[in-house]
Amino acid sequence: MNNMAKTENTELKIVEAATSVFVHKGFDGARMQEIADKAEINKAMVHYYFRTKQKLFERVFENVFEVVAERISSSLETSKSIDELLENITGTYFSVLAEKPYIPDFVIHELNRNPELIVHIIKTRGINKAKLSELIITEIQSRSLKPFDPLQIIVNVLALTIFPFAASSIIKGFIFEGDTEKYDKFVNERRQHIIDFVKSAIFKDQKT
Amino acid sequence: MNNMAKTENTELKIVEAATSVFVHKGFDGARMQEIADKAEINKAMVHYYFRTKQKLFERVFENVFEVVAERISSSLETSKSIDELLENITGTYFSVLAEKPYIPDFVIHELNRNPELIVHIIKTRGINKAKLSELIITEIQSRSLKPFDPLQIIVNVLALTIFPFAASSIIKGFIFEGDTEKYDKFVNERRQHIIDFVKSAIFKDQKT
DNA sequence: ATACGATTTAACTATTTGGTTAAACCAGTT
DNA sequence: AACTGGTTTAACCAAATAGTTAAATCGTAT
């Protein structure tokens, strides 16, 4: 075998550069030359390692998705109650998205643009939807929660958590009129707000 | 004056074709040739009427935004209570987005890509955020609602309503494993669910 | 030192794309 | 019928872009 360290290093540099470009500009807006420049290599190298823009994109998309899915699902595994679930799911999303707020728009947009990607990804990463529903149903019965559809509740939590990051420019622009300080305060308070809001909605006896 | 009917007709055809292309493929993915083909005219005509892709895009974006903003804000004007507000805001969004579910992703993506657009649009369309907050604050006091931050509540309602349309491919794929029937049922039930969920969260005495 | 295979580069290609131009067309006006 | 001014078209252009190629380089094993 030959010098592998160099290879892996170059490949990594390409993936990192490509991630940054794809994630901010989308597949259609991304340029192979910009990726090469950002990785400080010749454009031909990008093709040498990944052949096509599409293949490079798939690698990047799966990576990005992987990182989020990994942290989310591992944090879900451990949740034994609705309270824990809420803490874990909001906590994980906020820690991931505070760092990489562009992920929701990227994933949503590319998945809408090319829905076949989903099929491919679901095969490798099945979210334990059934397990989650079960937990919620059990809790609804044992703790006499309001009888909302568990799937609606799951989507609610995702929506409340993810939407502000996806639509940050809109919220910042329209609701906070561009005032970044107020917006940051809003985001900081939001994690706890979501927990309080959801609990208030599903518990009959108010816990807030 | 010359034949104006023809002009307006061509211009309209271009805008309609451009809307359909931009809205589904985004600015970067859209092709002037495809717009011309869809409008059944020569590509040069598109440039004759709008000079550049950017100018055409701005016209389309403002149109799309206009249509939504128009219906939303007019439905908000009339709301005198939280209950009415919820009915109006979810009702309007659902009627608009059931028809044009691609709008959220389009607006979010293009606004993230080019945040300066927001400034331009806010100038013409200020959402009456203050008025909304006031209504919510008044209701919190007079009807002894839970003391949540009105802005968080507004964002919650937007998130709960808009997110499922923006992320429809994800929800359909991951939560309903591609089962369109189940997904449609979910969407049909969702409007009422949001109303119940939000009321349950903010009213101390449970109304559901 | 040299041969070998993997890596890297510069130069190149084919195609696509937004945009232009000059001429043709068409409907009123004189 | 010829003129006029907006409209439409076909042909064209320059720049950008994904992808290719052939030669150079570099490290390592012999």
Short mmCIF file of N, CA and C in Angstrom, two decimals, chain A residues 23-132:
data_model
loop_
_atom_site.label_atom_id
_atom_site.label_comp_id
_atom_site.label_asym_id
_atom_site.label_seq_id
_atom_site.Cartn_x
_atom_site.Cartn_y
_atom_site.Cartn_z
N VAL A 23 -23.92 23.01 1.62
CA VAL A 23 -24.84 23.32 2.71
C VAL A 23 -25.32 24.77 2.65
N HIS A 24 -24.47 25.65 2.17
CA HIS A 24 -24.86 27.06 2.10
C HIS A 24 -25.49 27.45 0.77
N LYS A 25 -25.11 26.75 -0.31
CA LYS A 25 -25.61 27.17 -1.63
C LYS A 25 -26.53 26.16 -2.28
N GLY A 26 -26.65 24.97 -1.70
CA GLY A 26 -27.48 23.94 -2.32
C GLY A 26 -26.77 23.29 -3.49
N PHE A 27 -27.30 22.18 -3.95
CA PHE A 27 -26.67 21.46 -5.06
C PHE A 27 -26.54 22.34 -6.30
N ASP A 28 -27.63 22.98 -6.69
CA ASP A 28 -27.63 23.77 -7.92
C ASP A 28 -26.74 25.00 -7.84
N GLY A 29 -26.63 25.57 -6.65
CA GLY A 29 -25.84 26.79 -6.50
C GLY A 29 -24.36 26.51 -6.26
N ALA A 30 -24.03 25.26 -5.95
CA ALA A 30 -22.64 24.92 -5.65
C ALA A 30 -21.81 24.81 -6.93
N ARG A 31 -20.54 25.21 -6.84
CA ARG A 31 -19.62 25.11 -7.98
C ARG A 31 -18.43 24.24 -7.61
N MET A 32 -18.09 23.32 -8.48
CA MET A 32 -16.96 22.43 -8.23
C MET A 32 -15.67 23.24 -8.02
N GLN A 33 -15.53 24.32 -8.76
CA GLN A 33 -14.34 25.16 -8.64
C GLN A 33 -14.24 25.77 -7.24
N GLU A 34 -15.38 26.20 -6.73
CA GLU A 34 -15.38 26.81 -5.40
C GLU A 34 -14.99 25.78 -4.34
N ILE A 35 -15.48 24.56 -4.53
CA ILE A 35 -15.13 23.49 -3.60
C ILE A 35 -13.63 23.23 -3.65
N ALA A 36 -13.09 23.17 -4.86
CA ALA A 36 -11.65 22.95 -5.02
C ALA A 36 -10.85 24.08 -4.37
N ASP A 37 -11.26 25.31 -4.63
CA ASP A 37 -10.57 26.46 -4.05
C ASP A 37 -10.57 26.37 -2.53
N LYS A 38 -11.75 26.10 -1.98
CA LYS A 38 -11.88 26.06 -0.53
C LYS A 38 -11.04 24.92 0.06
N ALA A 39 -10.88 23.83 -0.69
CA ALA A 39 -10.06 22.71 -0.21
C ALA A 39 -8.57 22.93 -0.54
N GLU A 40 -8.30 24.02 -1.22
CA GLU A 40 -6.93 24.38 -1.64
C GLU A 40 -6.27 23.27 -2.46
N ILE A 41 -7.02 22.78 -3.46
CA ILE A 41 -6.49 21.78 -4.37
C ILE A 41 -6.96 22.07 -5.78
N ASN A 42 -6.44 21.29 -6.72
CA ASN A 42 -6.83 21.43 -8.12
C ASN A 42 -8.23 20.83 -8.32
N LYS A 43 -9.00 21.47 -9.20
CA LYS A 43 -10.37 21.01 -9.43
C LYS A 43 -10.41 19.56 -9.91
N ALA A 44 -9.40 19.17 -10.66
CA ALA A 44 -9.38 17.79 -11.17
C ALA A 44 -9.34 16.77 -10.04
N MET A 45 -8.75 17.17 -8.91
CA MET A 45 -8.69 16.28 -7.75
C MET A 45 -10.08 15.92 -7.24
N VAL A 46 -10.94 16.91 -7.27
CA VAL A 46 -12.30 16.65 -6.79
C VAL A 46 -12.91 15.54 -7.62
N HIS A 47 -12.69 15.59 -8.94
CA HIS A 47 -13.24 14.56 -9.82
C HIS A 47 -12.48 13.24 -9.67
N TYR A 48 -11.20 13.37 -9.41
CA TYR A 48 -10.38 12.16 -9.21
C TYR A 48 -10.91 11.36 -8.02
N TYR A 49 -11.29 12.06 -6.96
CA TYR A 49 -11.74 11.36 -5.76
C TYR A 49 -13.22 10.99 -5.79
N PHE A 50 -14.03 11.79 -6.46
CA PHE A 50 -15.48 11.55 -6.39
C PHE A 50 -16.16 11.44 -7.75
N ARG A 51 -15.41 11.51 -8.81
CA ARG A 51 -15.93 11.41 -10.18
C ARG A 51 -16.91 12.51 -10.54
N THR A 52 -18.08 12.55 -9.90
CA THR A 52 -19.09 13.53 -10.32
C THR A 52 -19.58 14.38 -9.15
N LYS A 53 -20.16 15.50 -9.51
CA LYS A 53 -20.75 16.42 -8.53
C LYS A 53 -21.83 15.68 -7.73
N GLN A 54 -22.63 14.89 -8.45
CA GLN A 54 -23.72 14.16 -7.82
C GLN A 54 -23.20 13.20 -6.74
N LYS A 55 -22.14 12.46 -7.09
CA LYS A 55 -21.60 11.50 -6.12
C LYS A 55 -21.03 12.20 -4.90
N LEU A 56 -20.33 13.31 -5.15
CA LEU A 56 -19.78 14.08 -4.03
C LEU A 56 -20.91 14.61 -3.15
N PHE A 57 -21.97 15.09 -3.82
CA PHE A 57 -23.12 15.61 -3.07
C PHE A 57 -23.74 14.53 -2.19
N GLU A 58 -23.89 13.34 -2.75
CA GLU A 58 -24.51 12.26 -1.97
C GLU A 58 -23.69 11.95 -0.73
N ARG A 59 -22.39 11.93 -0.89
CA ARG A 59 -21.52 11.69 0.25
C ARG A 59 -21.73 12.76 1.32
N VAL A 60 -21.75 14.01 0.88
CA VAL A 60 -21.93 15.12 1.81
C VAL A 60 -23.30 15.05 2.49
N PHE A 61 -24.32 14.82 1.69
CA PHE A 61 -25.68 14.80 2.25
C PHE A 61 -25.81 13.71 3.30
N GLU A 62 -25.30 12.53 2.97
CA GLU A 62 -25.39 11.43 3.93
C GLU A 62 -24.61 11.75 5.20
N ASN A 63 -23.45 12.35 5.04
CA ASN A 63 -22.66 12.76 6.21
C ASN A 63 -23.46 13.69 7.12
N VAL A 64 -23.98 14.75 6.51
CA VAL A 64 -24.72 15.75 7.28
C VAL A 64 -25.90 15.09 7.98
N PHE A 65 -26.62 14.30 7.23
CA PHE A 65 -27.79 13.63 7.78
C PHE A 65 -27.38 12.69 8.92
N GLU A 66 -26.31 11.98 8.67
CA GLU A 66 -25.77 11.02 9.64
C GLU A 66 -25.50 11.68 10.98
N VAL A 67 -24.78 12.79 10.93
CA VAL A 67 -24.39 13.49 12.15
C VAL A 67 -25.62 13.85 12.98
N VAL A 68 -26.63 14.39 12.33
CA VAL A 68 -27.84 14.76 13.06
C VAL A 68 -28.57 13.51 13.54
N ALA A 69 -28.81 12.58 12.63
CA ALA A 69 -29.59 11.39 12.97
C ALA A 69 -28.93 10.62 14.11
N GLU A 70 -27.62 10.53 14.04
CA GLU A 70 -26.86 9.82 15.09
C GLU A 70 -27.19 10.38 16.46
N ARG A 71 -27.03 11.69 16.58
CA ARG A 71 -27.22 12.33 17.89
C ARG A 71 -28.67 12.28 18.33
N ILE A 72 -29.57 12.47 17.40
CA ILE A 72 -30.99 12.44 17.75
C ILE A 72 -31.37 11.05 18.24
N SER A 73 -31.10 10.04 17.42
CA SER A 73 -31.64 8.72 17.75
C SER A 73 -30.99 8.16 19.01
N SER A 74 -29.70 8.46 19.21
CA SER A 74 -29.07 7.95 20.43
C SER A 74 -29.67 8.63 21.66
N SER A 75 -30.08 9.88 21.50
CA SER A 75 -30.67 10.57 22.65
C SER A 75 -32.11 10.12 22.89
N LEU A 76 -32.73 9.59 21.83
CA LEU A 76 -34.11 9.12 21.99
C LEU A 76 -34.16 7.75 22.66
N GLU A 77 -33.17 6.93 22.34
CA GLU A 77 -33.13 5.56 22.88
C GLU A 77 -33.32 5.56 24.40
N THR A 78 -32.68 6.53 25.04
CA THR A 78 -32.61 6.53 26.50
C THR A 78 -33.84 7.11 27.19
N SER A 79 -34.76 7.72 26.40
CA SER A 79 -35.89 8.40 27.03
C SER A 79 -36.93 7.41 27.55
N LYS A 80 -37.26 7.56 28.83
CA LYS A 80 -38.20 6.63 29.46
C LYS A 80 -39.54 7.28 29.78
N SER A 81 -39.62 8.60 29.64
CA SER A 81 -40.89 9.29 29.90
C SER A 81 -41.02 10.46 28.94
N ILE A 82 -42.23 11.00 28.86
CA ILE A 82 -42.45 12.16 28.01
C ILE A 82 -41.55 13.31 28.42
N ASP A 83 -41.40 13.50 29.70
CA ASP A 83 -40.57 14.60 30.19
C ASP A 83 -39.14 14.45 29.71
N GLU A 84 -38.61 13.25 29.90
CA GLU A 84 -37.25 12.99 29.43
C GLU A 84 -37.14 13.15 27.92
N LEU A 85 -38.15 12.64 27.23
CA LEU A 85 -38.17 12.71 25.77
C LEU A 85 -38.08 14.16 25.30
N LEU A 86 -38.88 15.00 25.92
CA LEU A 86 -38.89 16.42 25.55
C LEU A 86 -37.54 17.05 25.83
N GLU A 87 -37.01 16.78 27.01
CA GLU A 87 -35.68 17.31 27.35
C GLU A 87 -34.65 16.87 26.33
N ASN A 88 -34.66 15.57 26.03
CA ASN A 88 -33.64 15.02 25.14
C ASN A 88 -33.76 15.53 23.72
N ILE A 89 -34.99 15.53 23.20
CA ILE A 89 -35.15 15.89 21.79
C ILE A 89 -34.87 17.37 21.57
N THR A 90 -35.39 18.22 22.43
CA THR A 90 -35.10 19.65 22.27
C THR A 90 -33.63 19.93 22.55
N GLY A 91 -33.12 19.30 23.59
CA GLY A 91 -31.71 19.51 23.94
C GLY A 91 -30.79 19.15 22.80
N THR A 92 -31.02 17.99 22.23
CA THR A 92 -30.15 17.54 21.14
C THR A 92 -30.27 18.45 19.93
N TYR A 93 -31.50 18.74 19.50
CA TYR A 93 -31.66 19.61 18.34
C TYR A 93 -31.03 20.97 18.57
N PHE A 94 -31.28 21.53 19.74
CA PHE A 94 -30.72 22.87 19.97
C PHE A 94 -29.21 22.85 19.97
N SER A 95 -28.61 21.80 20.52
CA SER A 95 -27.14 21.80 20.54
C SER A 95 -26.58 21.58 19.14
N VAL A 96 -27.27 20.77 18.33
CA VAL A 96 -26.81 20.57 16.95
C VAL A 96 -27.06 21.82 16.11
N LEU A 97 -28.26 22.37 16.21
CA LEU A 97 -28.66 23.44 15.30
C LEU A 97 -28.12 24.81 15.69
N ALA A 98 -27.82 24.99 16.97
CA ALA A 98 -27.19 26.26 17.35
C ALA A 98 -25.85 26.36 16.64
N GLU A 99 -25.20 25.22 16.49
CA GLU A 99 -23.91 25.14 15.81
C GLU A 99 -24.07 25.21 14.29
N LYS A 100 -25.06 24.48 13.78
CA LYS A 100 -25.24 24.38 12.34
C LYS A 100 -26.67 24.71 11.94
N PRO A 101 -27.03 25.98 12.06
CA PRO A 101 -28.43 26.38 11.85
C PRO A 101 -28.90 26.22 10.41
N TYR A 102 -27.95 26.04 9.50
CA TYR A 102 -28.32 25.95 8.08
C TYR A 102 -28.77 24.54 7.70
N ILE A 103 -28.62 23.59 8.62
CA ILE A 103 -28.97 22.21 8.27
C ILE A 103 -30.44 22.02 7.89
N PRO A 104 -31.39 22.55 8.65
CA PRO A 104 -32.79 22.29 8.28
C PRO A 104 -33.14 22.73 6.87
N ASP A 105 -32.77 23.94 6.51
CA ASP A 105 -33.09 24.40 5.16
C ASP A 105 -32.42 23.51 4.12
N PHE A 106 -31.16 23.17 4.37
CA PHE A 106 -30.42 22.32 3.44
C PHE A 106 -31.13 20.98 3.25
N VAL A 107 -31.42 20.30 4.35
CA VAL A 107 -32.03 18.98 4.26
C VAL A 107 -33.42 19.07 3.63
N ILE A 108 -34.21 20.01 4.09
CA ILE A 108 -35.57 20.14 3.56
C ILE A 108 -35.55 20.44 2.06
N HIS A 109 -34.72 21.39 1.68
CA HIS A 109 -34.70 21.80 0.28
C HIS A 109 -34.22 20.67 -0.63
N GLU A 110 -33.15 20.02 -0.25
CA GLU A 110 -32.61 18.97 -1.12
C GLU A 110 -33.52 17.74 -1.16
N LEU A 111 -34.20 17.51 -0.05
CA LEU A 111 -35.11 16.37 -0.03
C LEU A 111 -36.37 16.66 -0.84
N ASN A 112 -36.79 17.92 -0.87
CA ASN A 112 -37.92 18.28 -1.73
C ASN A 112 -37.53 18.23 -3.19
N ARG A 113 -36.30 18.66 -3.45
CA ARG A 113 -35.81 18.70 -4.83
C ARG A 113 -35.64 17.30 -5.40
N ASN A 114 -35.30 16.37 -4.53
CA ASN A 114 -34.96 15.03 -4.99
C ASN A 114 -35.45 13.99 -3.98
N PRO A 115 -36.77 13.75 -3.98
CA PRO A 115 -37.38 12.89 -2.95
C PRO A 115 -36.86 11.45 -2.98
N GLU A 116 -36.26 11.03 -4.07
CA GLU A 116 -35.73 9.65 -4.11
C GLU A 116 -34.63 9.45 -3.07
N LEU A 117 -33.95 10.55 -2.73
CA LEU A 117 -32.91 10.49 -1.71
C LEU A 117 -33.44 9.88 -0.42
N ILE A 118 -34.68 10.21 -0.10
CA ILE A 118 -35.28 9.74 1.15
C ILE A 118 -35.28 8.22 1.21
N VAL A 119 -35.78 7.63 0.15
CA VAL A 119 -35.86 6.18 0.09
C VAL A 119 -34.50 5.58 0.41
N HIS A 120 -33.49 6.11 -0.26
CA HIS A 120 -32.13 5.63 -0.08
C HIS A 120 -31.70 5.74 1.39
N ILE A 121 -32.03 6.84 2.02
CA ILE A 121 -31.58 7.09 3.39
C ILE A 121 -32.39 6.28 4.41
N ILE A 122 -33.67 6.17 4.16
CA ILE A 122 -34.51 5.42 5.10
C ILE A 122 -34.01 3.98 5.24
N LYS A 123 -33.51 3.45 4.13
CA LYS A 123 -33.01 2.08 4.17
C LYS A 123 -31.92 1.90 5.22
N THR A 124 -31.03 2.90 5.31
CA THR A 124 -29.94 2.79 6.28
C THR A 124 -30.33 3.31 7.67
N ARG A 125 -31.27 4.26 7.72
CA ARG A 125 -31.60 4.89 8.99
C ARG A 125 -33.11 4.90 9.23
N GLY A 126 -33.63 3.87 9.80
CA GLY A 126 -35.05 3.90 10.15
C GLY A 126 -35.23 4.55 11.50
N ILE A 127 -36.02 5.62 11.54
CA ILE A 127 -36.31 6.25 12.84
C ILE A 127 -37.32 5.36 13.56
N ASN A 128 -37.06 5.16 14.86
CA ASN A 128 -37.92 4.25 15.64
C ASN A 128 -39.24 4.90 16.01
N LYS A 129 -39.99 5.22 14.97
CA LYS A 129 -41.27 5.90 15.12
C LYS A 129 -42.23 5.08 15.99
N ALA A 130 -42.25 3.77 15.74
CA ALA A 130 -43.17 2.89 16.47
C ALA A 130 -42.88 2.94 17.97
N LYS A 131 -41.59 2.88 18.29
CA LYS A 131 -41.18 2.90 19.69
C LYS A 131 -41.60 4.20 20.37
N LEU A 132 -41.43 5.29 19.65
CA LEU A 132 -41.81 6.60 20.18
C LEU A 132 -43.31 6.66 20.44
#
